[in-house]
PDB file of C-alpha atoms and ligand atoms in Angstrom:
ATOM      1  CA  MET A  21      17.292 -22.692  31.676  1.00 44.00           C
ATOM      2  CA  SER A  22      16.729 -19.509  30.047  1.00 47.00           C
ATOM      3  CA  ARG A  23      17.614 -16.432  31.841  1.00 45.00           C
ATOM      4  CA  LEU A  24      16.804 -13.114  29.869  1.00 40.00           C
ATOM      5  CA  ARG A  25      17.150  -9.462  31.168  1.00 38.00           C
ATOM      6  CA  GLY A  26      15.173  -6.532  29.719  1.00 38.00           C
ATOM      7  CA  GLY A  27      14.001  -8.715  26.747  1.00 41.00           C
ATOM      8  CA  PRO A  28      15.654  -9.296  23.458  1.00 39.00           C
ATOM      9  CA  LYS A  29      14.186  -6.144  21.847  1.00 36.00           C
ATOM     10  CA  ARG A  30      15.816  -3.721  24.120  1.00 34.00           C
ATOM     11  CA  GLU A  31      18.547  -2.926  21.675  1.00 34.00           C
ATOM     12  CA  THR A  32      15.924  -1.917  18.842  1.00 34.00           C
ATOM     13  CA  LEU A  33      14.257   0.619  20.769  1.00 34.00           C
ATOM     14  CA  ALA A  34      17.325   2.862  21.635  1.00 34.00           C
ATOM     15  CA  PRO A  35      18.176   5.673  21.795  1.00 33.00           C
ATOM     16  CA  MET A  36      14.799   6.261  23.452  1.00 45.00           C
ATOM     17  CA  THR A  37      14.761   3.515  25.858  1.00 62.00           C
ATOM     18  CA  ALA A  38      11.760   1.795  26.646  1.00 71.00           C
ATOM     19  CA  THR A  39      11.186  -1.958  27.415  1.00 86.00           C
ATOM     20  CA  THR A  40       8.823  -4.517  27.438  1.00 85.00           C
ATOM     21  CA  TRP A  41       8.506  -7.830  29.403  1.00 88.00           C
ATOM     22  CA  HIS A  42       6.149  -9.586  26.779  1.00 88.00           C
ATOM     23  CA  HIS A  43       9.079 -12.041  25.944  1.00 90.00           C
ATOM     24  CA  GLY A  44       9.771 -15.627  27.157  1.00 92.00           C
ATOM     25  CA  VAL A  45       7.921 -17.186  29.960  1.00 93.00           C
ATOM     26  CA  VAL A  46       5.693 -14.085  29.984  1.00 93.00           C
ATOM     27  CA  ALA A  47       4.577 -14.295  26.437  1.00 94.00           C
ATOM     28  CA  ARG A  48       3.626 -18.109  27.396  1.00 94.00           C
ATOM     29  CA  TRP A  49       1.563 -17.107  30.345  1.00 94.00           C
ATOM     30  CA  TRP A  50      -0.190 -14.294  27.889  1.00 94.00           C
ATOM     31  CA  ALA A  51      -0.988 -17.177  25.616  1.00 96.00           C
ATOM     32  CA  GLU A  52      -2.126 -19.642  28.474  1.00 96.00           C
ATOM     33  CA  PHE A  53      -4.180 -17.337  30.449  1.00 96.00           C
ATOM     34  CA  ASN A  54      -4.971 -13.929  28.680  1.00 96.00           C
ATOM     35  CA  THR A  55      -7.498 -15.096  26.376  1.00 96.00           C
ATOM     36  CA  THR A  56     -10.865 -13.746  27.107  1.00 97.00           C
ATOM     37  CA  GLY A  57     -12.237 -10.297  28.503  1.00 98.00           C
ATOM     38  CA  PRO A  58     -14.867  -7.872  27.645  1.00 97.00           C
ATOM     39  CA  GLU A  59     -12.565  -5.715  25.344  1.00 97.00           C
ATOM     40  CA  ILE A  60     -13.129  -8.572  22.726  1.00 98.00           C
ATOM     41  CA  ASP A  61     -16.801  -7.528  21.982  1.00 98.00           C
ATOM     42  CA  TYR A  62     -16.217  -3.965  22.796  1.00 97.00           C
ATOM     43  CA  PHE A  63     -13.432  -3.560  19.962  1.00 98.00           C
ATOM     44  CA  ARG A  64     -15.345  -5.880  17.702  1.00 98.00           C
ATOM     45  CA  ARG A  65     -17.995  -3.171  16.800  1.00 97.00           C
ATOM     46  CA  TYR A  66     -15.325  -0.885  15.320  1.00 98.00           C
ATOM     47  CA  VAL A  67     -13.889  -3.851  13.222  1.00 98.00           C
ATOM     48  CA  GLU A  68     -17.038  -4.680  11.859  1.00 98.00           C
ATOM     49  CA  ALA A  69     -17.902  -1.104  10.993  1.00 98.00           C
ATOM     50  CA  GLY A  70     -14.676  -0.668   8.916  1.00 98.00           C
ATOM     51  CA  GLN A  71     -12.648  -3.483   7.654  1.00 98.00           C
ATOM     52  CA  PRO A  72      -9.747  -4.108   6.767  1.00 98.00           C
ATOM     53  CA  ALA A  73      -8.569  -3.479  10.406  1.00 98.00           C
ATOM     54  CA  LEU A  74      -5.037  -3.813  12.149  1.00 99.00           C
ATOM     55  CA  ASP A  75      -4.547  -4.657  15.616  1.00 98.00           C
ATOM     56  CA  LEU A  76      -1.687  -2.751  16.941  1.00 98.00           C
ATOM     57  CA  GLY A  77       0.270  -4.345  19.658  1.00 98.00           C
ATOM     58  CA  CYS A  78      -2.065  -7.533  19.108  1.00 98.00           C
ATOM     59  CA  GLY A  79       0.023  -9.788  21.522  1.00 97.00           C
ATOM     60  CA  THR A  80      -0.794 -13.588  21.631  1.00 97.00           C
ATOM     61  CA  GLY A  81      -4.109 -12.671  19.765  1.00 98.00           C
ATOM     62  CA  ARG A  82      -6.709 -12.411  22.544  1.00 98.00           C
ATOM     63  CA  LEU A  83      -8.708 -10.026  20.346  1.00 98.00           C
ATOM     64  CA  LEU A  84      -7.252 -10.879  17.109  1.00 98.00           C
ATOM     65  CA  LEU A  85      -8.071 -14.697  17.248  1.00 98.00           C
ATOM     66  CA  PRO A  86     -11.890 -14.332  17.936  1.00 98.00           C
ATOM     67  CA  TYR A  87     -12.180 -11.612  15.093  1.00 98.00           C
ATOM     68  CA  LEU A  88     -10.133 -14.025  12.577  1.00 98.00           C
ATOM     69  CA  ARG A  89     -12.257 -16.973  13.642  1.00 97.00           C
ATOM     70  CA  ALA A  90     -15.628 -14.752  12.888  1.00 98.00           C
ATOM     71  CA  GLY A  91     -14.317 -14.102   9.389  1.00 98.00           C
ATOM     72  CA  LEU A  92     -13.216 -10.401   9.924  1.00 98.00           C
ATOM     73  CA  ASP A  93     -10.169  -9.063   8.055  1.00 98.00           C
ATOM     74  CA  VAL A  94      -7.710  -8.092  10.522  1.00 98.00           C
ATOM     75  CA  ASP A  95      -3.982  -8.117  10.418  1.00 98.00           C
ATOM     76  CA  GLY A  96      -1.685  -8.065  13.496  1.00 98.00           C
ATOM     77  CA  SER A  97       1.558  -6.165  14.604  1.00 98.00           C
ATOM     78  CA  ASP A  98       3.522  -6.246  17.850  1.00 97.00           C
ATOM     79  CA  VAL A  99       7.182  -5.691  18.787  1.00 95.00           C
ATOM     80  CA  SER A 100       7.381  -9.099  20.557  1.00 95.00           C
ATOM     81  CA  GLY A 101       8.394 -11.971  18.191  1.00 96.00           C
ATOM     82  CA  ASP A 102       7.627 -14.355  20.836  1.00 95.00           C
ATOM     83  CA  MET A 103       3.887 -13.031  21.304  1.00 96.00           C
ATOM     84  CA  LEU A 104       3.549 -13.100  17.712  1.00 98.00           C
ATOM     85  CA  ALA A 105       4.902 -16.604  17.387  1.00 97.00           C
ATOM     86  CA  LEU A 106       2.313 -17.939  20.053  1.00 97.00           C
ATOM     87  CA  CYS A 107      -0.350 -16.018  18.259  1.00 98.00           C
ATOM     88  CA  ARG A 108       0.635 -17.616  15.107  1.00 98.00           C
ATOM     89  CA  GLU A 109       0.716 -21.180  16.384  1.00 97.00           C
ATOM     90  CA  ALA A 110      -2.996 -20.827  18.020  1.00 97.00           C
ATOM     91  CA  ALA A 111      -4.252 -19.378  14.710  1.00 98.00           C
ATOM     92  CA  GLU A 112      -2.543 -22.295  12.847  1.00 98.00           C
ATOM     93  CA  ARG A 113      -4.206 -24.882  14.913  1.00 97.00           C
ATOM     94  CA  GLU A 114      -7.601 -23.564  13.834  1.00 97.00           C
ATOM     95  CA  GLY A 115      -6.465 -23.485  10.338  1.00 98.00           C
ATOM     96  CA  LEU A 116      -6.346 -19.506  10.292  1.00 97.00           C
ATOM     97  CA  THR A 117      -3.132 -17.655   8.596  1.00 96.00           C
ATOM     98  CA  PRO A 118      -2.998 -13.975   9.938  1.00 97.00           C
ATOM     99  CA  ARG A 119      -0.793 -11.662   8.526  1.00 98.00           C
ATOM    100  CA  LEU A 120       1.414 -10.669  11.449  1.00 98.00           C
ATOM    101  CA  TYR A 121       4.410  -8.108  11.614  1.00 98.00           C
ATOM    102  CA  GLU A 122       6.981  -7.753  14.239  1.00 97.00           C
ATOM    103  CA  GLN A 123       7.558  -4.024  14.648  1.00 96.00           C
ATOM    104  CA  PRO A 124       7.668  -1.598  17.313  1.00 96.00           C
ATOM    105  CA  LYS A 125       4.697   0.651  16.930  1.00 97.00           C
ATOM    106  CA  HIS A 126       6.519   3.976  16.284  1.00 97.00           C
ATOM    107  CA  GLU A 127       7.875   2.350  13.434  1.00 97.00           C
ATOM    108  CA  LEU A 128       4.905   0.879  11.896  1.00 98.00           C
ATOM    109  CA  ASP A 129       5.432   0.073   8.131  1.00 98.00           C
ATOM    110  CA  VAL A 130       3.200  -2.502   6.664  1.00 98.00           C
ATOM    111  CA  PRO A 131       1.981  -2.870   3.131  1.00 98.00           C
ATOM    112  CA  ARG A 132      -1.860  -2.530   3.693  1.00 98.00           C
ATOM    113  CA  ARG A 133      -4.046   0.805   4.345  1.00 98.00           C
ATOM    114  CA  TYR A 134      -6.979   0.146   6.962  1.00 98.00           C
ATOM    115  CA  ARG A 135     -10.289   1.410   7.565  1.00 98.00           C
ATOM    116  CA  THR A 136      -9.764   0.653  11.295  1.00 99.00           C
ATOM    117  CA  ILE A 137      -6.737   0.384  13.383  1.00 99.00           C
ATOM    118  CA  PHE A 138      -7.025  -0.600  17.017  1.00 98.00           C
ATOM    119  CA  MET A 139      -4.816  -0.564  20.086  1.00 98.00           C
ATOM    120  CA  CYS A 140      -5.902  -2.440  23.126  1.00 98.00           C
ATOM    121  CA  GLY A 141      -3.894  -2.206  26.286  1.00 97.00           C
ATOM    122  CA  ALA A 142      -0.828  -1.187  24.468  1.00 97.00           C
ATOM    123  CA  LEU A 143      -0.447   2.659  24.665  1.00 98.00           C
ATOM    124  CA  GLY A 144       2.540   3.558  26.818  1.00 97.00           C
ATOM    125  CA  VAL A 145       3.334   0.002  27.179  1.00 95.00           C
ATOM    126  CA  GLY A 146       7.204  -0.585  26.355  1.00 93.00           C
ATOM    127  CA  SER A 147       7.226   2.861  24.748  1.00 95.00           C
ATOM    128  CA  THR A 148       7.965   6.507  25.617  1.00 95.00           C
ATOM    129  CA  ARG A 149       5.867   9.473  25.200  1.00 97.00           C
ATOM    130  CA  ALA A 150       8.115  10.414  21.761  1.00 97.00           C
ATOM    131  CA  GLN A 151       7.634   6.751  20.573  1.00 97.00           C
ATOM    132  CA  ASP A 152       3.803   6.948  21.250  1.00 98.00           C
ATOM    133  CA  LEU A 153       3.406  10.213  19.406  1.00 98.00           C
ATOM    134  CA  ALA A 154       5.547   8.725  16.621  1.00 98.00           C
ATOM    135  CA  ALA A 155       3.229   5.904  16.798  1.00 98.00           C
ATOM    136  CA  PHE A 156       0.048   7.858  16.409  1.00 98.00           C
ATOM    137  CA  GLY A 157       1.625   9.492  13.134  1.00 98.00           C
ATOM    138  CA  ARG A 158       2.433   5.784  11.830  1.00 98.00           C
ATOM    139  CA  VAL A 159      -1.077   5.031  12.509  1.00 98.00           C
ATOM    140  CA  TYR A 160      -2.375   8.109  10.702  1.00 98.00           C
ATOM    141  CA  GLU A 161      -0.194   7.242   7.729  1.00 98.00           C
ATOM    142  CA  HIS A 162      -1.679   3.665   7.711  1.00 98.00           C
ATOM    143  CA  LEU A 163      -5.380   4.680   7.776  1.00 98.00           C
ATOM    144  CA  GLU A 164      -7.200   5.378   4.702  1.00 98.00           C
ATOM    145  CA  PRO A 165      -8.673   8.592   4.404  1.00 98.00           C
ATOM    146  CA  GLY A 166     -11.681   8.861   6.942  1.00 98.00           C
ATOM    147  CA  GLY A 167     -10.525   5.609   8.770  1.00 98.00           C
ATOM    148  CA  VAL A 168     -10.743   5.236  12.408  1.00 98.00           C
ATOM    149  CA  PHE A 169      -8.275   4.863  15.327  1.00 99.00           C
ATOM    150  CA  VAL A 170      -9.510   3.406  18.537  1.00 98.00           C
ATOM    151  CA  LEU A 171      -7.612   2.940  21.667  1.00 98.00           C
ATOM    152  CA  ASP A 172      -7.877   2.441  25.201  1.00 98.00           C
ATOM    153  CA  ASN A 173      -5.888   3.578  28.213  1.00 98.00           C
ATOM    154  CA  GLU A 174      -6.005   3.035  32.012  1.00 97.00           C
ATOM    155  CA  VAL A 175      -5.683   6.358  33.717  1.00 97.00           C
ATOM    156  CA  PRO A 176      -2.542   6.782  35.940  1.00 97.00           C
ATOM    157  CA  TYR A 177      -4.656   7.108  39.447  1.00 97.00           C
ATOM    158  CA  ALA A 178      -6.394   3.918  39.051  1.00 95.00           C
ATOM    159  CA  GLU A 179      -6.170   1.390  41.849  1.00 91.00           C
ATOM    160  CA  GLY A 180      -3.107  -0.821  41.760  1.00 85.00           C
ATOM    161  CA  ASN A 181      -1.177   1.716  39.294  1.00 87.00           C
ATOM    162  CA  GLY A 182       1.191   3.016  42.065  1.00 90.00           C
ATOM    163  CA  TRP A 183      -0.329   6.435  42.396  1.00 95.00           C
ATOM    164  CA  ASP A 184       1.245   6.758  45.849  1.00 95.00           C
ATOM    165  CA  LEU A 185       4.749   6.384  44.157  1.00 97.00           C
ATOM    166  CA  TRP A 186       4.337   9.886  42.349  1.00 97.00           C
ATOM    167  CA  GLN A 187       5.070  11.712  45.529  1.00 97.00           C
ATOM    168  CA  ALA A 188       8.397  11.743  47.244  1.00 97.00           C
ATOM    169  CA  ALA A 189       7.611   9.757  50.113  1.00 97.00           C
ATOM    170  CA  GLY A 190       6.176   7.014  47.835  1.00 97.00           C
ATOM    171  CA  ARG A 191       9.222   7.220  45.641  1.00 98.00           C
ATOM    172  CA  ALA A 192      11.532   6.494  48.810  1.00 98.00           C
ATOM    173  CA  THR A 193      10.305   3.112  49.114  1.00 97.00           C
ATOM    174  CA  LEU A 194      11.530   2.306  45.734  1.00 98.00           C
ATOM    175  CA  PRO A 195      12.720  -0.206  44.366  1.00 98.00           C
ATOM    176  CA  ARG A 196       9.984  -2.330  46.204  1.00 97.00           C
ATOM    177  CA  PRO A 197      11.169  -5.560  47.867  1.00 96.00           C
ATOM    178  CA  ARG A 198      10.650  -8.797  45.598  1.00 96.00           C
ATOM    179  CA  ARG A 199       7.582 -10.825  46.407  1.00 93.00           C
ATOM    180  CA  PRO A 200       7.712 -14.285  48.185  1.00 94.00           C
ATOM    181  CA  PRO A 201       6.629 -17.165  45.863  1.00 94.00           C
ATOM    182  CA  GLY A 202       2.899 -17.099  45.080  1.00 94.00           C
ATOM    183  CA  GLU A 203       0.317 -19.140  43.574  1.00 94.00           C
ATOM    184  CA  ARG A 204       1.233 -21.284  40.379  1.00 96.00           C
ATOM    185  CA  ARG A 205      -1.134 -21.675  37.609  1.00 97.00           C
ATOM    186  CA  SER A 206      -1.418 -24.807  35.314  1.00 97.00           C
ATOM    187  CA  GLY A 207      -1.158 -24.196  31.804  1.00 96.00           C
ATOM    188  CA  SER A 208      -3.062 -26.345  29.022  1.00 94.00           C
ATOM    189  CA  ASP A 209       0.904 -27.515  28.083  1.00 91.00           C
ATOM    190  CA  GLY A 210       1.210 -29.253  31.545  1.00 94.00           C
ATOM    191  CA  ALA A 211       3.452 -26.727  32.832  1.00 96.00           C
ATOM    192  CA  GLU A 212       3.028 -24.581  35.725  1.00 97.00           C
ATOM    193  CA  TYR A 213       3.746 -20.724  35.839  1.00 97.00           C
ATOM    194  CA  GLU A 214       3.992 -18.199  38.115  1.00 97.00           C
ATOM    195  CA  LEU A 215       4.861 -14.284  37.866  1.00 95.00           C
ATOM    196  CA  ARG A 216       5.838 -11.756  40.300  1.00 96.00           C
ATOM    197  CA  SER A 217       6.320  -8.116  39.944  1.00 95.00           C
ATOM    198  CA  ARG A 218       7.426  -5.065  41.511  1.00 96.00           C
ATOM    199  CA  ALA A 219       7.824  -1.478  40.936  1.00 96.00           C
ATOM    200  CA  LEU A 220      11.500  -0.491  40.709  1.00 97.00           C
ATOM    201  CA  ALA A 221      11.243   3.226  39.589  1.00 97.00           C
ATOM    202  CA  LEU A 222       8.776   6.194  39.092  1.00 97.00           C
ATOM    203  CA  ASP A 223       9.839   9.258  37.462  1.00 97.00           C
ATOM    204  CA  PRO A 224       6.905  11.626  37.682  1.00 97.00           C
ATOM    205  CA  LEU A 225       8.284  14.151  35.253  1.00 96.00           C
ATOM    206  CA  GLU A 226       8.311  11.698  32.425  1.00 95.00           C
ATOM    207  CA  GLN A 227       5.155   9.980  33.828  1.00 97.00           C
ATOM    208  CA  ARG A 228       7.119   6.826  33.432  1.00 96.00           C
ATOM    209  CA  LEU A 229       6.849   3.819  35.748  1.00 96.00           C
ATOM    210  CA  THR A 230       9.414   0.744  35.723  1.00 96.00           C
ATOM    211  CA  LEU A 231       8.367  -2.520  36.773  1.00 95.00           C
ATOM    212  CA  GLU A 232      10.182  -5.784  37.264  1.00 95.00           C
ATOM    213  CA  MET A 233       8.580  -9.142  36.350  1.00 92.00           C
ATOM    214  CA  GLN A 234      10.063 -12.457  37.397  1.00 94.00           C
ATOM    215  CA  ALA A 235       8.461 -15.383  35.346  1.00 95.00           C
ATOM    216  CA  PHE A 236       8.752 -18.990  36.188  1.00 96.00           C
ATOM    217  CA  MET A 237       7.913 -22.370  34.605  1.00 96.00           C
ATOM    218  CA  TRP A 238       7.951 -25.570  36.002  1.00 97.00           C
ATOM    219  CA  ARG A 239       7.199 -29.191  34.609  1.00 96.00           C
ATOM    220  CA  ASP A 240       6.989 -32.061  36.933  1.00 95.00           C
ATOM    221  CA  GLY A 241       8.267 -30.023  39.749  1.00 93.00           C
ATOM    222  CA  GLU A 242      11.385 -29.125  37.842  1.00 96.00           C
ATOM    223  CA  LEU A 243      12.149 -25.540  37.082  1.00 96.00           C
ATOM    224  CA  LEU A 244      12.273 -25.287  33.248  1.00 95.00           C
ATOM    225  CA  ALA A 245      12.705 -21.368  32.668  1.00 94.00           C
ATOM    226  CA  GLU A 246      13.291 -18.262  34.641  1.00 94.00           C
ATOM    227  CA  ASP A 247      12.931 -14.981  33.046  1.00 92.00           C
ATOM    228  CA  GLU A 248      13.466 -11.566  34.764  1.00 93.00           C
ATOM    229  CA  LEU A 249      12.398  -8.805  32.507  1.00 92.00           C
ATOM    230  CA  GLU A 250      11.766  -5.007  32.756  1.00 93.00           C
ATOM    231  CA  LEU A 251       8.612  -2.954  31.651  1.00 93.00           C
ATOM    232  CA  THR A 252       8.508   0.528  31.253  1.00 94.00           C
ATOM    233  CA  LEU A 253       5.108   2.251  31.406  1.00 95.00           C
ATOM    234  CA  THR A 254       4.305   5.779  30.062  1.00 97.00           C
ATOM    235  CA  LEU A 255       1.077   6.986  32.267  1.00 97.00           C
ATOM    236  CA  TYR A 256      -1.112   9.447  30.480  1.00 98.00           C
ATOM    237  CA  PHE A 257      -3.961  11.746  31.267  1.00 98.00           C
ATOM    238  CA  LYS A 258      -6.957  12.115  29.163  1.00 98.00           C
ATOM    239  CA  ASP A 259      -6.341  15.540  27.568  1.00 98.00           C
ATOM    240  CA  GLU A 260      -2.679  14.401  26.825  1.00 98.00           C
ATOM    241  CA  ILE A 261      -3.974  11.769  24.726  1.00 98.00           C
ATOM    242  CA  VAL A 262      -6.579  14.004  22.840  1.00 98.00           C
ATOM    243  CA  LEU A 263      -3.728  16.773  22.151  1.00 98.00           C
ATOM    244  CA  MET A 264      -1.478  14.066  20.839  1.00 98.00           C
ATOM    245  CA  LEU A 265      -4.195  12.594  18.623  1.00 98.00           C
ATOM    246  CA  GLU A 266      -4.851  16.168  17.424  1.00 98.00           C
ATOM    247  CA  ARG A 267      -1.148  16.850  16.889  1.00 98.00           C
ATOM    248  CA  ALA A 268      -0.906  13.717  14.809  1.00 98.00           C
ATOM    249  CA  GLY A 269      -3.528  15.245  12.287  1.00 98.00           C
ATOM    250  CA  PHE A 270      -6.600  13.256  13.655  1.00 98.00           C
ATOM    251  CA  VAL A 271     -10.063  14.931  13.717  1.00 98.00           C
ATOM    252  CA  ASP A 272     -13.350  13.937  15.422  1.00 98.00           C
ATOM    253  CA  VAL A 273     -11.383  13.054  18.734  1.00 98.00           C
ATOM    254  CA  THR A 274     -13.939  11.477  21.097  1.00 98.00           C
ATOM    255  CA  VAL A 275     -13.382  10.233  24.734  1.00 98.00           C
ATOM    256  CA  LYS A 276     -15.883   7.643  26.111  1.00 98.00           C
ATOM    257  CA  ALA A 277     -15.640   5.487  29.445  1.00 97.00           C
ATOM    258  CA  ALA A 278     -14.575   2.140  28.322  1.00 93.00           C
ATOM    259  CA  LEU A 279     -17.085  -0.580  27.674  1.00 89.00           C
ATOM    260  CA  THR A 280     -20.067   1.526  28.371  1.00 91.00           C
ATOM    261  CA  ASP A 281     -19.555   4.484  25.750  1.00 92.00           C
ATOM    262  CA  ALA A 282     -21.016   6.661  28.432  1.00 96.00           C
ATOM    263  CA  GLU A 283     -19.657  10.409  29.049  1.00 96.00           C
ATOM    264  CA  PRO A 284     -16.313   9.517  31.070  1.00 97.00           C
ATOM    265  CA  SER A 285     -16.438  10.571  34.817  1.00 97.00           C
ATOM    266  CA  ALA A 286     -14.071  10.635  37.600  1.00 96.00           C
ATOM    267  CA  ASP A 287     -14.846   7.107  38.528  1.00 95.00           C
ATOM    268  CA  ASP A 288     -13.959   5.635  35.242  1.00 96.00           C
ATOM    269  CA  ASP A 289     -10.499   4.147  35.136  1.00 96.00           C
ATOM    270  CA  PHE A 290     -10.577   2.922  31.641  1.00 97.00           C
ATOM    271  CA  LEU A 291     -11.175   5.261  28.869  1.00 98.00           C
ATOM    272  CA  VAL A 292     -11.683   4.849  25.154  1.00 98.00           C
ATOM    273  CA  PHE A 293     -10.435   7.130  22.542  1.00 98.00           C
ATOM    274  CA  THR A 294     -11.481   7.383  18.918  1.00 98.00           C
ATOM    275  CA  ALA A 295     -10.003   9.630  16.442  1.00 98.00           C
ATOM    276  CA  ARG A 296     -10.619   9.998  12.359  1.00 98.00           C
ATOM    277  CA  ARG A 297      -8.174  10.575   9.680  1.00 98.00           C
ATOM    278  CA  PRO A 298      -9.827  13.512   7.827  1.00 97.00           C
ATOM    279  CA  PRO A 299     -11.487  12.236   4.554  1.00 96.00           C
ATOM    280  CA  GLU A 300      -9.876  13.498   1.375  1.00 87.00           C
ATOM    281  CA  LEU A 301     -11.796  16.400   0.137  1.00 76.00           C
ATOM    282  CA  PRO A 302     -13.063  16.423  -3.500  1.00 75.00           C
ATOM    283  CA  SER A 303     -10.966  18.840  -5.556  1.00 72.00           C
ATOM    284  CA  ALA A 304     -12.334  22.342  -6.802  1.00 65.00           C
ATOM    285  CA  ASP A 305     -13.539  21.092 -10.082  1.00 64.00           C
ATOM    286  CA  GLY A 306     -15.566  18.324  -8.340  1.00 56.00           C
ATOM    287  CA  ARG A 307     -13.183  15.366  -9.299  1.00 56.00           C
ATOM    288  CA  GLU A 308     -12.018  12.805  -6.749  1.00 49.00           C
TER     289      GLU A 308
HETATM  290  C1  LIG B  16      -0.893  -5.668  27.584  1.00 67.59           C
HETATM  291  S1  LIG B  16      -0.517  -6.392  26.043  1.00 67.59           S
HETATM  292  C2  LIG B  16      -1.831  -6.381  25.094  1.00 67.59           C
HETATM  293  C3  LIG B  16      -1.906  -7.264  24.159  1.00 67.59           C
HETATM  294  C4  LIG B  16      -3.261  -7.287  23.194  1.00 67.59           C
HETATM  295  N1  LIG B  16      -3.524  -6.093  22.632  1.00 67.59           N
HETATM  296  C5  LIG B  16      -4.314  -7.832  24.252  1.00 67.59           C
HETATM  297  O1  LIG B  16      -5.201  -6.768  24.524  1.00 67.59           O
HETATM  298  O2  LIG B  16      -4.522  -8.819  24.715  1.00 67.59           O
HETATM  299  C6  LIG B  16       0.563  -5.261  25.210  1.00 67.59           C
HETATM  300  C7  LIG B  16       1.277  -5.540  24.131  1.00 67.59           C
HETATM  301  O3  LIG B  16       2.044  -4.473  23.631  1.00 67.59           O
HETATM  302  C8  LIG B  16       3.231  -4.952  23.108  1.00 67.59           C
HETATM  303  N2  LIG B  16       4.387  -4.050  22.936  1.00 67.59           N
HETATM  304  C9  LIG B  16       5.011  -3.609  23.891  1.00 67.59           C
HETATM  305  N3  LIG B  16       5.733  -2.501  23.436  1.00 67.59           N
HETATM  306  C10 LIG B  16       5.476  -2.547  22.230  1.00 67.59           C
HETATM  307  C11 LIG B  16       6.013  -1.388  21.142  1.00 67.59           C
HETATM  308  N4  LIG B  16       6.909  -0.567  21.543  1.00 67.59           N
HETATM  309  N5  LIG B  16       5.613  -1.575  19.874  1.00 67.59           N
HETATM  310  C12 LIG B  16       4.511  -2.296  19.720  1.00 67.59           C
HETATM  311  N6  LIG B  16       4.047  -3.248  20.486  1.00 67.59           N
HETATM  312  C13 LIG B  16       4.529  -3.222  21.896  1.00 67.59           C
HETATM  313  C14 LIG B  16       3.549  -6.055  24.030  1.00 67.59           C
HETATM  314  O4  LIG B  16       4.419  -6.977  23.168  1.00 67.59           O
HETATM  315  C15 LIG B  16       2.138  -6.740  24.121  1.00 67.59           C
HETATM  316  O5  LIG B  16       1.850  -7.709  23.304  1.00 67.59           O
END
């Protein structure tokens, strides 16, 4: 039985500690059950408008695999070798051979330059504010002049994000008790899976939520694997992201309501940010 704590990548992120739970049984869960969603079509438009593209924090390929299937020129990068291995396996089953890079986003360093870099569901996931700012800088460096960075973010006050924990009375309830056994889901591999999560800590100054995940995998009634992992989430408000993008050198920063492209309102929990690396200006004598 595998039993992990904190995930194998924990050391690589020191000294700015942040962890992600996308390893082991959790990675298998993602590959099995997180394969659809409206974000796939939403982000696709940006990729179609500017290739080559990079899926930053691509995970098991929820967006990447449909894009590759459609013949789009997209690479992927993620901190979790387990997520990438499952992404590669799924791609190879379809005869696809993606370029995948195992790197934390704040150390992004790949050989290509891109017209589009997109990041879906990965801002602040397993990363600190300093790392996210560094990641924006790495994205800038990996875009061609005029290239576009597009990312989404769920607001900290969205339902289910533990907004009550920001106040002292809420924090006094932490760590929350572990959940009792719940529903198991059957995977295509014949195994059964269950995830149980709970909040461990919230630091309102750092805007950081720490969650624990227990992940279980059974086959024929026998427990095969049980992982216990932590995830740190850095939570961001709209204008912080705008300022961070501008600080990284981006221009033409826009904020829209996710999936509708409408002007965002107080009722929108998901926002989409676009930002452009400035195009190269022609030199004074008119030569490029
Ligand atoms: C919520 S999942 C989203 C995966 C994929 N973008 C999707 O929408 O299906 C977040 C992903 O971010 C990755 N991740 C977490 N911390 C990271 C880091 N520091 N650098 C790069 N990727 C990271 C995780 O391994 C995971 O695959």
